[in-house]
Amino acid sequence: MNLLPWTIYLSFIGASLAWLAGRRWSAPARWLALLTALGNLGIIGWAALDFSPAAETQTLVDLPWVSFASYHLAADGISMTLVLLTGIAALAGILFSWNITHRTGDFFALFLALIGGVYGVFLSADAFLLFVFYEIAIVPKYFLVAVWGSTNREYGAMKLVLYSFAGSALVMAGLLWAGAAGISFDMNFFAAQTRILSQVQQTGMFALIFTGFAVLAGMVPFHTWAPTGHVAAPTGASMLLAGVVMKLGAYGCLRLALPAFPLGLDFFQPLIAALGIAGILYAGLVALVQTDFKFVIGYSSVSHMGFVLLGLAVATPRALAGAVLQMFSHGIVAGLLFAVVGRMVYERTHTRDLHQLHRLPLFRMLPFAAVVFSLAGIASMGMPGFSGFPAEFSILIGTWQHNALWAVLAAIGIPVAAAYTLRVVHLAFFGKIAAEEISSADHPPLPPTTWPERLGAVLLLAVSITVGIHPGLLLDWIVPALQSPLMQIVSNGAAQ
Amino acid sequence: MNAYYSELFSFHLPEVILTGGALLVLAADLLLGKFSSEPVRRALAALLGMLAMGFAAEALSPYLRGDTSALGQLCLLGLSGLTLLLIAGTSRLRHPAEHVALTLFATVGFSLMVTANNLLLVFLAFELSSITLYILAGFDKSSPASAEAALKYFLYGSVAAAFLLFGFSLLYGLTGEIELAELGAKLSVLPASPLLVIAWIMILAGFGYKAAAAPFHLWAPDAYQGAPAPSAALIAAGSKLAGMLLLVRLFAEIGFSPLGPALQTALALLIAASLLLGNVAALVQSNFRRLLAYSAIGHAGIVLLMIGIAPADPQMAFGDVLYYLLTYGLASVGAFGVAAVLEANDARGQKLSDFAGLWQRSPFLTICLLVFILSLAGVPPLAGFFAKFNAFYDVLGSLDSAALTSSPFFWLVLLAIAMSAVALYYYLQVLKQAFIAPAEETRPLRIALPATTALLFAAAGIVLLGIFPEHFLRLLF
Amino acid sequence: MTAFLPILAQTLPTGETPAQPMLLSLLIFTPIVGGLMLLLAHKLHPTLSRLLGLCFSLTTLLFGAGATIIMMEWLGTAPMIKIPPQLNPFKIQEGEAITQSFLGFNYHLGMDAISLLLVLLTGIIAPMCLLASWKVKHPQIFFGLMLLTQGAALGVFLALNFFLWFLFWELSLFPMFFLIKLWGGPGAQRAAYQFVLYTIGGSAFMLLAFAAIYAATGTVDFARLSAMANVYGPSILNEKLAVLGGAVPMLAFLGVLVGLAVKVPMYPFHTWLPATYAEAPVGASMFLTAILSKMGIFGVHRILWPNFGEQLKDAAPVLIWLSLAGVVLGAYAALRQTDLKRMVAYSSINHLSYCLLAVFAVYSATSGTQADADSAFAGTLLQMFNHGLSAAALFFCIGVLEDRTGLRGLHDFGGVRKVAPLFTAFCGIAMFSSLGLPGLNGFVSEFLIFRGVFGVKPWAAAVACLGLLGTALFFLNFWQKVFHGPTAAHSAKVADLSFREVLVLAPVTVLMFVIGLWPQSLLSLIQSKFF
């Protein structure tokens, strides 16, 4: 358990080593990155075995740092879930980035630095520390997208990072205000402190911090960075962006905004729920008419994060558990979808235009990709048997307990998701099925899928199915964490 | 009398060492310069200069504990020392000994600004540093831009000095004192008068010029652009640190609480103008140095924000300003250092596009630039972030927490935060060139050892100050 | 943990029921495992994989027979329709009904008489579908997907927990999607898309309804909900749901109803059906109409009746009219079709609407006797079985025509009787069975339905007679145009049935006669005290 902080350190060490090694050779950089990711996953696995879910967070490190904040790392079930997600997503991301040859060392260094920041966010038990790690995770994104990206990469990267930074500016303003009002940044003290704040203060601070984090979680109308950024990003980075980075925003909302300012949540609850539902439906409908393969997945991410936001807004224990599970699930599934689109299809066919792909017998040419994408698509629709189902179901249950109309509106998102997923499966993979009609000269065979791709895809699918069939694995971590005094405030506050 | 002078001598030992060092540098060059080549002369001058700095620092060490102004002096020595290294590592200008000596004189001026207790001495120190900086700005005699920089800097500077002197004379006229402590005591019992307001506004204008705060910033872009890189670094780093520390001390010693609202409004306007103008104008710059100049204007806004709390808590304000400007200075010296290395190699390091492909030419330089620029942008874990956060935290903390939203400083902090998000855009423009754009010129860069050392120190300083800020801040409180 | 399980349903007993280790799991998972094996080993020799697939498919019949023997002991001991509504006791159960997990995900299977009937139907139809698809391209994948669908359907029939039920419900969708898409006719893309989208659209609302049930009661176990109703009275669920909001009980009912109605399909949710059935490959069409459409009616029995009795009663007038619309409009729409496959597709709507009609009529009965109710109920169950047999046979017959000539228009043929007498005989029997000729199975079930519905809702029975008339008309038209008259050019190409094709049709034909002449054989499985 106490090794868990080493995920952060190991990532940064790995980043430095990969950078050094990458200056001359690319293979060692790659292997170093893989080893780092495996090492992290090993640490997480070890910690998971050791982890006994309890209501209280378990402190890992607590050192004095600066006058108003301490270097306080801790883990509870929610952190563990998301740390595990990060470990898996990082490993898969590296596997799907195996073919990076341009500035390999730089790529993996930035990749691991980003991962290190993400681990830091998920393990921080101090608001200031969390914010520091959060910002550390922002900058590498810019370079990952701008250097190794594709379409419109510099625009996408800049938009992505400016949105993130604007969001974090809001968070910073909120934190400073809270600090000035006498709140200590140690998250364990939030519960005791909130009652010194007035309604107006809580509302204002909540608005700043929640909005700031929600920008990164893809909340409508601040979501527009997400599709562009995801599309521009290289495969590994878009996997991380959708898989992990969007979760940072939701996690920040859950960990800082909700418990610290329960009255703020009460005030903004309808608005957030409305924006969450708007995200589910609007992004889903927009995904339905995209012609760029990756844009479909980008918008679908926004749509799925809408469920997370809805869960956060509703803030009953069940909805929150669903939201955390949805973060995990979406991290895995969206990562897989981006992997198929970016790595398996785009890098072989060099097009993402659905109508062009439709003219290729892609199902024949890349059967593995077609099967994986179909399965991932089914998972993404929230079909039972995959991880998205218990998550969305749990959110729906929680929403019912709160407001019937919200539940009905959110449920409409499910057939919409089915519609755009099936459409894209059809257009992209099952265009010309009768390969006989097409002479092989028209379509030279594509390079077959490589073993890192297969490994990564199987890993992610296996995780999604395991969690889908036995969600208790994660819920047994998440649920006790939601019963901590800190989180009780959330559900009590929202119930008022 | 003798004892008094010897005490004074020992108290001003650092300045004496620096002055002596400057003279020694000149003398050594006069004697040995004829027999040696330009690089050797430069190396020798810089070496002697560094030694003088080292001895001065050594002389300071007894006072470090418990005396924050000594720490300020030490920081100034450090920044000037880095500038000296840049002179040694990147400069091609003739008369290196004079260059070094002038830098040392400027440092003497800075040092005195931090310690002066007397209006007259304050003004003298102010002018000593300013005049040497005018010369330094125009030190590249082959470049018209350098001359232009010097002229503009000088013209604006002399007007500012006049303002300052006028303000000081009004203070003197009102109280009949020039000792800061007694001046403060007299002022505190004086009824508020329009003259006092005018005096303070004059003083603010003088320091606004030093800090390059809008609307007294007009010299900054041209001076930053035209001055030789080490001089520009000194203007950006040392001069600003010294000036602002002096302003904090003035506020701390003589305070403006009786005149609160009027001055607060003036200060707030200054801050808002600097934040807006600096950050917005920087967005459209294509010249690296002008970009730094406008970003400096923006940073000046934040520094003035901290100075706003000086009357309430001078100790904290001094610490925050020192920490902020030290990290800012390190980053600025570093950024100018990178530009200087480029200029030394290609004879161009002005335009943003000159940085294109830096990652191919020198990964070391790229990483250093990354650290400096991101620190300026305020990205953790670099010191710039912590300095900024700490500043805002203290500013808000010093306000009345119940009536927070009614204080202009609260809204100024919000503005500053918003502007820091805007600022990221132009900082990333620099990094985009350095880290992403392909190189037109792929020749590896040669970096002289002193420059490497300077950059390494600056970068390491920023990283360490960012990760362990408390170790530094604890020295102050 | 307990804070998350606030509701009373957690600790109720579900009654003493003997557990039968593994039988139900074997039923479900043998085809699924077989299907996955075939999909993974898609390089296997085609014939070998076909045979393997058939073996896996036949296991359902084998296990179903085993289950029948076990069930015999209890059959016929309980009245069929229980008022107040509740589930039949599950004679074979597996897994844990009492749940401590956060979402109530538990593995709970059970079999009652209705499940048994449908399991047996699946056991008969599924191998038949595989035999009918013997010659498809890439049989490994086709057979694999068919087996997955089969397993999913069985899962729906046996699951006692909503999650499990829903898992299989949705799982049945995607193999079928690919079967239609990849092996279907020219319009298959659109048809497959429509099929899945309609079903998911419907089931999303069902999911939502169950989210509400879970939010209200803390369980979604069917047996547990039923036990709750036993202890606290039949309206307990509605009371609990009403806590969430006044409209929630009705919303939840409508959600489940829409999900089921799309699947059956009930008018007006049927628009996906004709295209899907027509475009699907023969084997898939057979399976769709024979088994998957039954899932919807099964859901009415399993979910709506025990849990939403009150709403069902309230909505019955509307539902009966919609069912009647299906009966009548389905028949007359079939009459207008010139594509034989679409004709049979519409006839499916007609036949399934009988089932729905009877169900809704009985469930909303305010007059009439227990005997009427039992009769109609037995009629629906029998009709489900019979429709499975006859519709599958008819789709296969049209498949034979299409296989020989590439055509399936009503007017493309003529005089097939002379060219292919054996085929004509089989097809005729299936047609007359479907039409309800006495002596064949269809008559028995339709008679029971009409008798029962007449008892409880005479006017509905009267309107439904119009449907009977329409059915007779279009089948006779079919019979006339295709088999009689001068031999058309295309008809000449219709070679008579091969041995394999006889093997497909013979068992169901025999069953049509057996049930038609000796309905007790099947009814005794359901309930013994008829006739």
CSV table of N, CA, C and O in Angstrom, one decimal, chain A residues 305-371:
chain,number,residue,atom,x,y,z
A,305,MET,N,-19.4,11.2,-20.8
A,305,MET,CA,-19.1,12.0,-19.6
A,305,MET,C,-20.3,12.8,-19.1
A,305,MET,O,-20.4,13.1,-17.9
A,306,GLY,N,-21.3,13.0,-20.0
A,306,GLY,CA,-22.5,13.6,-19.5
A,306,GLY,C,-23.2,12.7,-18.4
A,306,GLY,O,-23.7,13.2,-17.5
A,307,PHE,N,-23.1,11.4,-18.6
A,307,PHE,CA,-23.6,10.5,-17.5
A,307,PHE,C,-22.9,10.7,-16.2
A,307,PHE,O,-23.5,10.8,-15.2
A,308,VAL,N,-21.5,10.9,-16.3
A,308,VAL,CA,-20.8,11.1,-15.1
A,308,VAL,C,-21.2,12.4,-14.4
A,308,VAL,O,-21.5,12.4,-13.2
A,309,LEU,N,-21.4,13.5,-15.2
A,309,LEU,CA,-21.8,14.7,-14.7
A,309,LEU,C,-23.2,14.6,-14.0
A,309,LEU,O,-23.5,15.2,-13.0
A,310,LEU,N,-24.1,13.9,-14.7
A,310,LEU,CA,-25.4,13.7,-14.2
A,310,LEU,C,-25.3,13.0,-12.8
A,310,LEU,O,-26.0,13.4,-11.8
A,311,GLY,N,-24.4,11.9,-12.8
A,311,GLY,CA,-24.3,11.2,-11.5
A,311,GLY,C,-23.7,12.2,-10.4
A,311,GLY,O,-24.2,12.1,-9.3
A,312,LEU,N,-22.8,13.0,-10.8
A,312,LEU,CA,-22.3,13.9,-9.8
A,312,LEU,C,-23.3,14.9,-9.3
A,312,LEU,O,-23.4,15.3,-8.2
A,313,ALA,N,-24.2,15.4,-10.3
A,313,ALA,CA,-25.2,16.3,-9.9
A,313,ALA,C,-26.2,15.7,-9.0
A,313,ALA,O,-26.6,16.3,-8.0
A,314,VAL,N,-26.6,14.5,-9.3
A,314,VAL,CA,-27.6,13.9,-8.5
A,314,VAL,C,-27.1,13.6,-7.1
A,314,VAL,O,-27.7,13.8,-6.1
A,315,ALA,N,-25.8,13.1,-7.1
A,315,ALA,CA,-25.1,13.0,-5.8
A,315,ALA,C,-25.7,12.1,-4.8
A,315,ALA,O,-25.4,12.2,-3.6
A,316,THR,N,-26.6,11.2,-5.1
A,316,THR,CA,-26.9,10.1,-4.2
A,316,THR,C,-25.8,9.1,-4.2
A,316,THR,O,-25.0,9.1,-5.2
A,317,PRO,N,-25.6,8.4,-3.1
A,317,PRO,CA,-24.5,7.4,-3.1
A,317,PRO,C,-24.5,6.5,-4.3
A,317,PRO,O,-23.4,6.3,-4.9
A,318,ARG,N,-25.7,6.1,-4.7
A,318,ARG,CA,-25.7,5.2,-5.9
A,318,ARG,C,-25.3,5.9,-7.1
A,318,ARG,O,-24.6,5.3,-8.0
A,319,ALA,N,-25.7,7.1,-7.3
A,319,ALA,CA,-25.4,7.8,-8.5
A,319,ALA,C,-23.9,8.1,-8.5
A,319,ALA,O,-23.2,8.0,-9.6
A,320,LEU,N,-23.3,8.5,-7.4
A,320,LEU,CA,-21.9,8.7,-7.3
A,320,LEU,C,-21.1,7.5,-7.6
A,320,LEU,O,-20.1,7.5,-8.3
A,321,ALA,N,-21.6,6.4,-7.0
A,321,ALA,CA,-20.9,5.1,-7.3
A,321,ALA,C,-20.9,4.8,-8.8
A,321,ALA,O,-19.9,4.4,-9.5
A,322,GLY,N,-22.1,5.1,-9.4
A,322,GLY,CA,-22.2,4.9,-10.8
A,322,GLY,C,-21.3,5.8,-11.6
A,322,GLY,O,-20.7,5.4,-12.6
A,323,ALA,N,-21.2,7.1,-11.1
A,323,ALA,CA,-20.3,8.0,-11.8
A,323,ALA,C,-18.9,7.6,-11.8
A,323,ALA,O,-18.2,7.6,-12.8
A,324,VAL,N,-18.4,7.1,-10.7
A,324,VAL,CA,-17.0,6.6,-10.6
A,324,VAL,C,-16.8,5.4,-11.5
A,324,VAL,O,-15.9,5.3,-12.2
A,325,LEU,N,-17.8,4.5,-11.4
A,325,LEU,CA,-17.7,3.3,-12.3
A,325,LEU,C,-17.7,3.7,-13.8
A,325,LEU,O,-17.0,3.1,-14.6
A,326,GLN,N,-18.5,4.7,-14.1
A,326,GLN,CA,-18.6,5.2,-15.5
A,326,GLN,C,-17.3,5.8,-15.9
A,326,GLN,O,-16.9,5.6,-17.0
A,327,MET,N,-16.6,6.5,-15.0
A,327,MET,CA,-15.3,7.0,-15.3
A,327,MET,C,-14.4,5.9,-15.7
A,327,MET,O,-13.7,6.0,-16.7
A,328,PHE,N,-14.4,4.9,-14.8
A,328,PHE,CA,-13.5,3.7,-15.1
A,328,PHE,C,-13.9,3.1,-16.5
A,328,PHE,O,-13.0,2.9,-17.3
A,329,SER,N,-15.2,2.8,-16.6
A,329,SER,CA,-15.6,2.1,-17.8
A,329,SER,C,-15.3,2.9,-19.0
A,329,SER,O,-14.8,2.4,-20.0
A,330,HIS,N,-15.7,4.2,-19.0
A,330,HIS,CA,-15.4,5.0,-20.2
A,330,HIS,C,-13.9,5.1,-20.5
A,330,HIS,O,-13.5,5.1,-21.6
A,331,GLY,N,-13.1,5.2,-19.4
A,331,GLY,CA,-11.7,5.2,-19.6
A,331,GLY,C,-11.2,4.0,-20.4
A,331,GLY,O,-10.4,4.2,-21.4
A,332,ILE,N,-11.7,2.9,-20.1
A,332,ILE,CA,-11.3,1.7,-20.8
A,332,ILE,C,-11.8,1.6,-22.2
A,332,ILE,O,-11.1,1.4,-23.2
A,333,VAL,N,-13.1,1.8,-22.3
A,333,VAL,CA,-13.8,1.6,-23.6
A,333,VAL,C,-13.4,2.7,-24.6
A,333,VAL,O,-13.1,2.4,-25.8
A,334,ALA,N,-13.4,4.0,-24.2
A,334,ALA,CA,-13.1,5.0,-25.1
A,334,ALA,C,-11.6,4.9,-25.5
A,334,ALA,O,-11.3,5.1,-26.7
A,335,GLY,N,-10.8,4.4,-24.6
A,335,GLY,CA,-9.4,4.2,-25.0
A,335,GLY,C,-9.3,3.1,-26.1
A,335,GLY,O,-8.6,3.3,-27.1
A,336,LEU,N,-10.1,2.1,-26.0
A,336,LEU,CA,-10.1,1.1,-27.0
A,336,LEU,C,-10.6,1.6,-28.3
A,336,LEU,O,-10.1,1.3,-29.4
A,337,LEU,N,-11.7,2.3,-28.3
A,337,LEU,CA,-12.3,2.9,-29.5
A,337,LEU,C,-11.2,3.7,-30.2
A,337,LEU,O,-11.0,3.6,-31.4
A,338,PHE,N,-10.6,4.6,-29.4
A,338,PHE,CA,-9.6,5.5,-30.1
A,338,PHE,C,-8.4,4.7,-30.6
A,338,PHE,O,-7.8,5.0,-31.6
A,339,ALA,N,-8.1,3.6,-29.9
A,339,ALA,CA,-7.0,2.8,-30.4
A,339,ALA,C,-7.3,2.2,-31.7
A,339,ALA,O,-6.5,2.2,-32.7
A,340,VAL,N,-8.5,1.7,-31.9
A,340,VAL,CA,-8.9,1.0,-33.1
A,340,VAL,C,-8.9,2.1,-34.2
A,340,VAL,O,-8.3,1.9,-35.3
A,341,VAL,N,-9.6,3.2,-33.9
A,341,VAL,CA,-9.7,4.2,-35.0
A,341,VAL,C,-8.3,4.8,-35.4
A,341,VAL,O,-7.9,4.9,-36.5
A,342,GLY,N,-7.6,5.2,-34.3
A,342,GLY,CA,-6.3,5.9,-34.6
A,342,GLY,C,-5.2,5.0,-35.1
A,342,GLY,O,-4.6,5.3,-36.1
A,343,ARG,N,-5.0,3.9,-34.3
A,343,ARG,CA,-3.9,3.1,-34.6
A,343,ARG,C,-4.2,2.1,-35.7
A,343,ARG,O,-3.4,1.9,-36.7
A,344,MET,N,-5.2,1.3,-35.5
A,344,MET,CA,-5.5,0.2,-36.4
A,344,MET,C,-6.0,0.6,-37.7
A,344,MET,O,-5.6,0.1,-38.8
A,345,VAL,N,-6.9,1.6,-37.8
A,345,VAL,CA,-7.4,2.0,-39.1
A,345,VAL,C,-6.7,3.1,-39.7
A,345,VAL,O,-6.2,3.0,-40.8
A,346,TYR,N,-6.6,4.3,-39.0
A,346,TYR,CA,-6.1,5.5,-39.6
A,346,TYR,C,-4.6,5.3,-40.1
A,346,TYR,O,-4.3,5.7,-41.2
A,347,GLU,N,-3.8,4.7,-39.2
A,347,GLU,CA,-2.4,4.6,-39.6
A,347,GLU,C,-2.2,3.6,-40.7
A,347,GLU,O,-1.1,3.5,-41.3
A,348,ARG,N,-3.2,2.8,-41.1
A,348,ARG,CA,-3.1,1.9,-42.2
A,348,ARG,C,-3.7,2.4,-43.4
A,348,ARG,O,-3.2,2.3,-44.5
A,349,THR,N,-4.9,3.0,-43.3
A,349,THR,CA,-5.6,3.5,-44.4
A,349,THR,C,-5.4,4.9,-44.7
A,349,THR,O,-5.6,5.4,-45.8
A,350,HIS,N,-4.8,5.7,-43.7
A,350,HIS,CA,-4.6,7.1,-43.9
A,350,HIS,C,-5.8,7.9,-44.2
A,350,HIS,O,-5.7,9.0,-44.8
A,351,THR,N,-6.9,7.4,-43.8
A,351,THR,CA,-8.1,8.3,-43.9
A,351,THR,C,-9.0,7.9,-42.8
A,351,THR,O,-9.0,6.8,-42.2
A,352,ARG,N,-9.8,9.0,-42.4
A,352,ARG,CA,-10.8,8.7,-41.3
A,352,ARG,C,-12.1,9.1,-41.8
A,352,ARG,O,-13.1,9.1,-41.1
A,353,ASP,N,-12.2,9.5,-43.1
A,353,ASP,CA,-13.5,9.8,-43.7
A,353,ASP,C,-14.3,8.6,-43.8
A,353,ASP,O,-14.0,7.6,-44.5
A,354,LEU,N,-15.5,8.6,-43.1
A,354,LEU,CA,-16.3,7.4,-43.1
A,354,LEU,C,-16.7,7.0,-44.5
A,354,LEU,O,-16.9,5.8,-44.7
A,355,HIS,N,-17.0,8.0,-45.3
A,355,HIS,CA,-17.4,7.6,-46.7
A,355,HIS,C,-16.3,6.9,-47.5
A,355,HIS,O,-16.6,6.1,-48.3
A,356,GLN,N,-15.1,7.4,-47.3
A,356,GLN,CA,-14.0,6.7,-47.9
A,356,GLN,C,-13.8,5.3,-47.4
A,356,GLN,O,-13.5,4.4,-48.1
A,357,LEU,N,-13.8,5.2,-46.1
A,357,LEU,CA,-13.7,3.9,-45.4
A,357,LEU,C,-14.8,3.0,-45.9
A,357,LEU,O,-14.5,1.8,-46.1
A,358,HIS,N,-15.9,3.5,-46.1
A,358,HIS,CA,-17.0,2.7,-46.5
A,358,HIS,C,-16.7,2.0,-47.9
A,358,HIS,O,-17.3,0.9,-48.1
A,359,ARG,N,-15.9,2.6,-48.7
A,359,ARG,CA,-15.6,2.0,-50.0
A,359,ARG,C,-14.5,0.9,-49.8
A,359,ARG,O,-14.2,0.2,-50.8
A,360,LEU,N,-14.0,0.7,-48.7
A,360,LEU,CA,-13.0,-0.3,-48.5
A,360,LEU,C,-13.6,-1.5,-47.8
A,360,LEU,O,-14.4,-1.4,-47.0
A,361,PRO,N,-13.2,-2.7,-48.2
A,361,PRO,CA,-13.7,-3.9,-47.5
A,361,PRO,C,-12.9,-4.1,-46.2
A,361,PRO,O,-12.2,-5.1,-46.1
A,362,LEU,N,-13.1,-3.2,-45.3
A,362,LEU,CA,-12.2,-3.1,-44.2
A,362,LEU,C,-12.4,-4.4,-43.3
A,362,LEU,O,-11.5,-4.8,-42.6
A,363,PHE,N,-13.6,-4.9,-43.3
A,363,PHE,CA,-13.9,-6.0,-42.5
A,363,PHE,C,-13.0,-7.2,-42.9
A,363,PHE,O,-12.6,-8.0,-42.1
A,364,ARG,N,-12.8,-7.3,-44.2
A,364,ARG,CA,-11.9,-8.4,-44.7
A,364,ARG,C,-10.5,-8.0,-44.5
A,364,ARG,O,-9.7,-8.9,-44.2
A,365,MET,N,-10.2,-6.7,-44.7
A,365,MET,CA,-8.8,-6.4,-44.7
A,365,MET,C,-8.3,-6.3,-43.2
A,365,MET,O,-7.1,-6.6,-43.0
A,366,LEU,N,-9.1,-5.9,-42.3
A,366,LEU,CA,-8.6,-5.8,-40.9
A,366,LEU,C,-9.7,-6.5,-40.0
A,366,LEU,O,-10.4,-5.9,-39.2
A,367,PRO,N,-9.8,-7.8,-40.1
A,367,PRO,CA,-10.8,-8.5,-39.3
A,367,PRO,C,-10.7,-8.3,-37.8
A,367,PRO,O,-11.7,-8.1,-37.1
A,368,PHE,N,-9.5,-8.3,-37.4
A,368,PHE,CA,-9.3,-8.1,-35.9
A,368,PHE,C,-9.8,-6.7,-35.5
A,368,PHE,O,-10.5,-6.6,-34.5
A,369,ALA,N,-9.4,-5.7,-36.2
A,369,ALA,CA,-9.9,-4.4,-35.9
A,369,ALA,C,-11.4,-4.3,-35.9
A,369,ALA,O,-12.1,-3.7,-35.0
A,370,ALA,N,-12.0,-5.0,-36.9
A,370,ALA,CA,-13.5,-4.9,-37.0
A,370,ALA,C,-14.1,-5.6,-35.8
A,370,ALA,O,-15.1,-5.1,-35.2
A,371,VAL,N,-13.6,-6.7,-35.5
A,371,VAL,CA,-14.2,-7.5,-34.3
A,371,VAL,C,-14.0,-6.7,-33.0
A,371,VAL,O,-15.0,-6.4,-32.3
